[in-house]
Amino acid sequence: MADRRSLSRPAMGSERGAGSMLILAVVIVLFMVATVGAWFAGWLASGARARSAADVVAIAAAQAQHDGREACSVAEETAINNNAALTNCEVTTGWGEFVVDVSVSAEMRPQVPGGPESVEADSRAGIVSDEG
């Protein structure tokens, strides 16, 4: 009877530690997925931050133009105050109308080696009459 039991039963210790290695592999994969997810979420937030800064800069520049001040200098100052850099500013004027087009660049966070360093966004604001 002792011989039958020893033949049908696997030897103890032949798969010892296999569960630990499996758990370690699962933990490593989950850590990598979480890291990539955090980078991606940060990049999406950077894009949203750049779009928000562009909108604020365009509105501030349009208000300055409406008040008779230099729109692009106000745009540059507003961009700096919103942790962005003004990359383009154009004012188009007409008969009592104007449009301010701005482009801003914001730092991409988190910085990943080989990844993008900044994100750009454009916005437009002004006064345009529908009367013809």
mmCIF file with all atom_site columns, N, CA, C and O in Angstrom, residues 98-116:
data_model
loop_
_atom_site.group_PDB
_atom_site.id
_atom_site.type_symbol
_atom_site.label_atom_id
_atom_site.label_alt_id
_atom_site.label_comp_id
_atom_site.label_asym_id
_atom_site.label_entity_id
_atom_site.label_seq_id
_atom_site.pdbx_PDB_ins_code
_atom_site.Cartn_x
_atom_site.Cartn_y
_atom_site.Cartn_z
_atom_site.occupancy
_atom_site.B_iso_or_equiv
_atom_site.pdbx_formal_charge
_atom_site.auth_seq_id
_atom_site.auth_comp_id
_atom_site.auth_asym_id
_atom_site.auth_atom_id
_atom_site.pdbx_PDB_model_num
ATOM 1  N N  . PHE A 1 98  ? -12.952 92.944 -33.728 1.00 0.00 ? 98  PHE A N  1
ATOM 2  C CA . PHE A 1 98  ? -11.593 92.413 -33.622 1.00 0.00 ? 98  PHE A CA 1
ATOM 3  C C  . PHE A 1 98  ? -11.654 90.962 -33.155 1.00 0.00 ? 98  PHE A C  1
ATOM 4  O O  . PHE A 1 98  ? -12.624 90.532 -32.532 1.00 0.00 ? 98  PHE A O  1
ATOM 5  N N  . VAL A 1 99  ? -10.619 90.226 -33.496 1.00 0.00 ? 99  VAL A N  1
ATOM 6  C CA . VAL A 1 99  ? -10.458 88.849 -33.042 1.00 0.00 ? 99  VAL A CA 1
ATOM 7  C C  . VAL A 1 99  ? -9.009  88.681 -32.616 1.00 0.00 ? 99  VAL A C  1
ATOM 8  O O  . VAL A 1 99  ? -8.097  89.111 -33.321 1.00 0.00 ? 99  VAL A O  1
ATOM 9  N N  . VAL A 1 100 ? -8.804  88.073 -31.466 1.00 0.00 ? 100 VAL A N  1
ATOM 10 C CA . VAL A 1 100 ? -7.459  87.783 -30.974 1.00 0.00 ? 100 VAL A CA 1
ATOM 11 C C  . VAL A 1 100 ? -7.268  86.264 -31.038 1.00 0.00 ? 100 VAL A C  1
ATOM 12 O O  . VAL A 1 100 ? -8.029  85.514 -30.419 1.00 0.00 ? 100 VAL A O  1
ATOM 13 N N  . ASP A 1 101 ? -6.271  85.827 -31.795 1.00 0.00 ? 101 ASP A N  1
ATOM 14 C CA . ASP A 1 101 ? -5.903  84.411 -31.874 1.00 0.00 ? 101 ASP A CA 1
ATOM 15 C C  . ASP A 1 101 ? -4.616  84.212 -31.087 1.00 0.00 ? 101 ASP A C  1
ATOM 16 O O  . ASP A 1 101 ? -3.634  84.913 -31.335 1.00 0.00 ? 101 ASP A O  1
ATOM 17 N N  . VAL A 1 102 ? -4.615  83.257 -30.167 1.00 0.00 ? 102 VAL A N  1
ATOM 18 C CA . VAL A 1 102 ? -3.418  82.982 -29.366 1.00 0.00 ? 102 VAL A CA 1
ATOM 19 C C  . VAL A 1 102 ? -3.092  81.493 -29.402 1.00 0.00 ? 102 VAL A C  1
ATOM 20 O O  . VAL A 1 102 ? -3.972  80.656 -29.587 1.00 0.00 ? 102 VAL A O  1
ATOM 21 N N  . SER A 1 103 ? -1.823  81.202 -29.230 1.00 0.00 ? 103 SER A N  1
ATOM 22 C CA . SER A 1 103 ? -1.332  79.835 -29.041 1.00 0.00 ? 103 SER A CA 1
ATOM 23 C C  . SER A 1 103 ? -0.446  79.845 -27.812 1.00 0.00 ? 103 SER A C  1
ATOM 24 O O  . SER A 1 103 ? 0.373   80.751 -27.651 1.00 0.00 ? 103 SER A O  1
ATOM 25 N N  . VAL A 1 104 ? -0.632  78.860 -26.960 1.00 0.00 ? 104 VAL A N  1
ATOM 26 C CA . VAL A 1 104 ? 0.195   78.742 -25.763 1.00 0.00 ? 104 VAL A CA 1
ATOM 27 C C  . VAL A 1 104 ? 0.804   77.353 -25.699 1.00 0.00 ? 104 VAL A C  1
ATOM 28 O O  . VAL A 1 104 ? 0.299   76.405 -26.294 1.00 0.00 ? 104 VAL A O  1
ATOM 29 N N  . SER A 1 105 ? 1.888   77.259 -24.964 1.00 0.00 ? 105 SER A N  1
ATOM 30 C CA . SER A 1 105 ? 2.571   75.989 -24.740 1.00 0.00 ? 105 SER A CA 1
ATOM 31 C C  . SER A 1 105 ? 2.694   75.795 -23.235 1.00 0.00 ? 105 SER A C  1
ATOM 32 O O  . SER A 1 105 ? 3.072   76.717 -22.518 1.00 0.00 ? 105 SER A O  1
ATOM 33 N N  . ALA A 1 106 ? 2.366   74.592 -22.777 1.00 0.00 ? 106 ALA A N  1
ATOM 34 C CA . ALA A 1 106 ? 2.476   74.269 -21.346 1.00 0.00 ? 106 ALA A CA 1
ATOM 35 C C  . ALA A 1 106 ? 3.343   73.022 -21.186 1.00 0.00 ? 106 ALA A C  1
ATOM 36 O O  . ALA A 1 106 ? 3.384   72.162 -22.067 1.00 0.00 ? 106 ALA A O  1
ATOM 37 N N  . GLU A 1 107 ? 4.014   72.948 -20.061 1.00 0.00 ? 107 GLU A N  1
ATOM 38 C CA . GLU A 1 107 ? 4.899   71.811 -19.782 1.00 0.00 ? 107 GLU A CA 1
ATOM 39 C C  . GLU A 1 107 ? 4.088   70.532 -19.609 1.00 0.00 ? 107 GLU A C  1
ATOM 40 O O  . GLU A 1 107 ? 3.052   70.518 -18.956 1.00 0.00 ? 107 GLU A O  1
ATOM 41 N N  . MET A 1 108 ? 4.561   69.470 -20.237 1.00 0.00 ? 108 MET A N  1
ATOM 42 C CA . MET A 1 108 ? 3.919   68.161 -20.111 1.00 0.00 ? 108 MET A CA 1
ATOM 43 C C  . MET A 1 108 ? 4.359   67.535 -18.796 1.00 0.00 ? 108 MET A C  1
ATOM 44 O O  . MET A 1 108 ? 5.553   67.458 -18.509 1.00 0.00 ? 108 MET A O  1
ATOM 45 N N  . ARG A 1 109 ? 3.403   67.120 -17.989 1.00 0.00 ? 109 ARG A N  1
ATOM 46 C CA . ARG A 1 109 ? 3.710   66.482 -16.712 1.00 0.00 ? 109 ARG A CA 1
ATOM 47 C C  . ARG A 1 109 ? 2.989   65.153 -16.652 1.00 0.00 ? 109 ARG A C  1
ATOM 48 O O  . ARG A 1 109 ? 1.801   65.108 -16.963 1.00 0.00 ? 109 ARG A O  1
ATOM 49 N N  . PRO A 1 110 ? 3.632   64.093 -16.274 1.00 0.00 ? 110 PRO A N  1
ATOM 50 C CA . PRO A 1 110 ? 5.036   63.957 -15.898 1.00 0.00 ? 110 PRO A CA 1
ATOM 51 C C  . PRO A 1 110 ? 5.929   63.884 -17.126 1.00 0.00 ? 110 PRO A C  1
ATOM 52 O O  . PRO A 1 110 ? 5.487   63.504 -18.210 1.00 0.00 ? 110 PRO A O  1
ATOM 53 N N  . GLN A 1 111 ? 7.171   64.282 -16.940 1.00 0.00 ? 111 GLN A N  1
ATOM 54 C CA . GLN A 1 111 ? 8.166   64.189 -18.002 1.00 0.00 ? 111 GLN A CA 1
ATOM 55 C C  . GLN A 1 111 ? 8.642   62.746 -18.095 1.00 0.00 ? 111 GLN A C  1
ATOM 56 O O  . GLN A 1 111 ? 9.030   62.155 -17.101 1.00 0.00 ? 111 GLN A O  1
ATOM 57 N N  . VAL A 1 112 ? 8.582   62.187 -19.276 1.00 0.00 ? 112 VAL A N  1
ATOM 58 C CA . VAL A 1 112 ? 9.025   60.819 -19.510 1.00 0.00 ? 112 VAL A CA 1
ATOM 59 C C  . VAL A 1 112 ? 10.137  60.872 -20.548 1.00 0.00 ? 112 VAL A C  1
ATOM 60 O O  . VAL A 1 112 ? 9.988   61.534 -21.579 1.00 0.00 ? 112 VAL A O  1
ATOM 61 N N  . PRO A 1 113 ? 11.271  60.227 -20.300 1.00 0.00 ? 113 PRO A N  1
ATOM 62 C CA . PRO A 1 113 ? 12.353  60.238 -21.281 1.00 0.00 ? 113 PRO A CA 1
ATOM 63 C C  . PRO A 1 113 ? 11.854  59.741 -22.645 1.00 0.00 ? 113 PRO A C  1
ATOM 64 O O  . PRO A 1 113 ? 11.221  58.703 -22.745 1.00 0.00 ? 113 PRO A O  1
ATOM 65 N N  . GLY A 1 114 ? 12.122  60.541 -23.665 1.00 0.00 ? 114 GLY A N  1
ATOM 66 C CA . GLY A 1 114 ? 11.676  60.193 -25.001 1.00 0.00 ? 114 GLY A CA 1
ATOM 67 C C  . GLY A 1 114 ? 10.251  60.621 -25.301 1.00 0.00 ? 114 GLY A C  1
ATOM 68 O O  . GLY A 1 114 ? 9.783   60.484 -26.423 1.00 0.00 ? 114 GLY A O  1
ATOM 69 N N  . GLY A 1 115 ? 9.540   61.122 -24.305 1.00 0.00 ? 115 GLY A N  1
ATOM 70 C CA . GLY A 1 115 ? 8.165   61.564 -24.492 1.00 0.00 ? 115 GLY A CA 1
ATOM 71 C C  . GLY A 1 115 ? 8.105   63.050 -24.807 1.00 0.00 ? 115 GLY A C  1
ATOM 72 O O  . GLY A 1 115 ? 9.122   63.745 -24.805 1.00 0.00 ? 115 GLY A O  1
ATOM 73 N N  . PRO A 1 116 ? 6.914   63.557 -25.088 1.00 0.00 ? 116 PRO A N  1
ATOM 74 C CA . PRO A 1 116 ? 6.770   64.982 -25.381 1.00 0.00 ? 116 PRO A CA 1
ATOM 75 C C  . PRO A 1 116 ? 7.109   65.838 -24.160 1.00 0.00 ? 116 PRO A C  1
ATOM 76 O O  . PRO A 1 116 ? 6.845   65.436 -23.034 1.00 0.00 ? 116 PRO A O  1
#
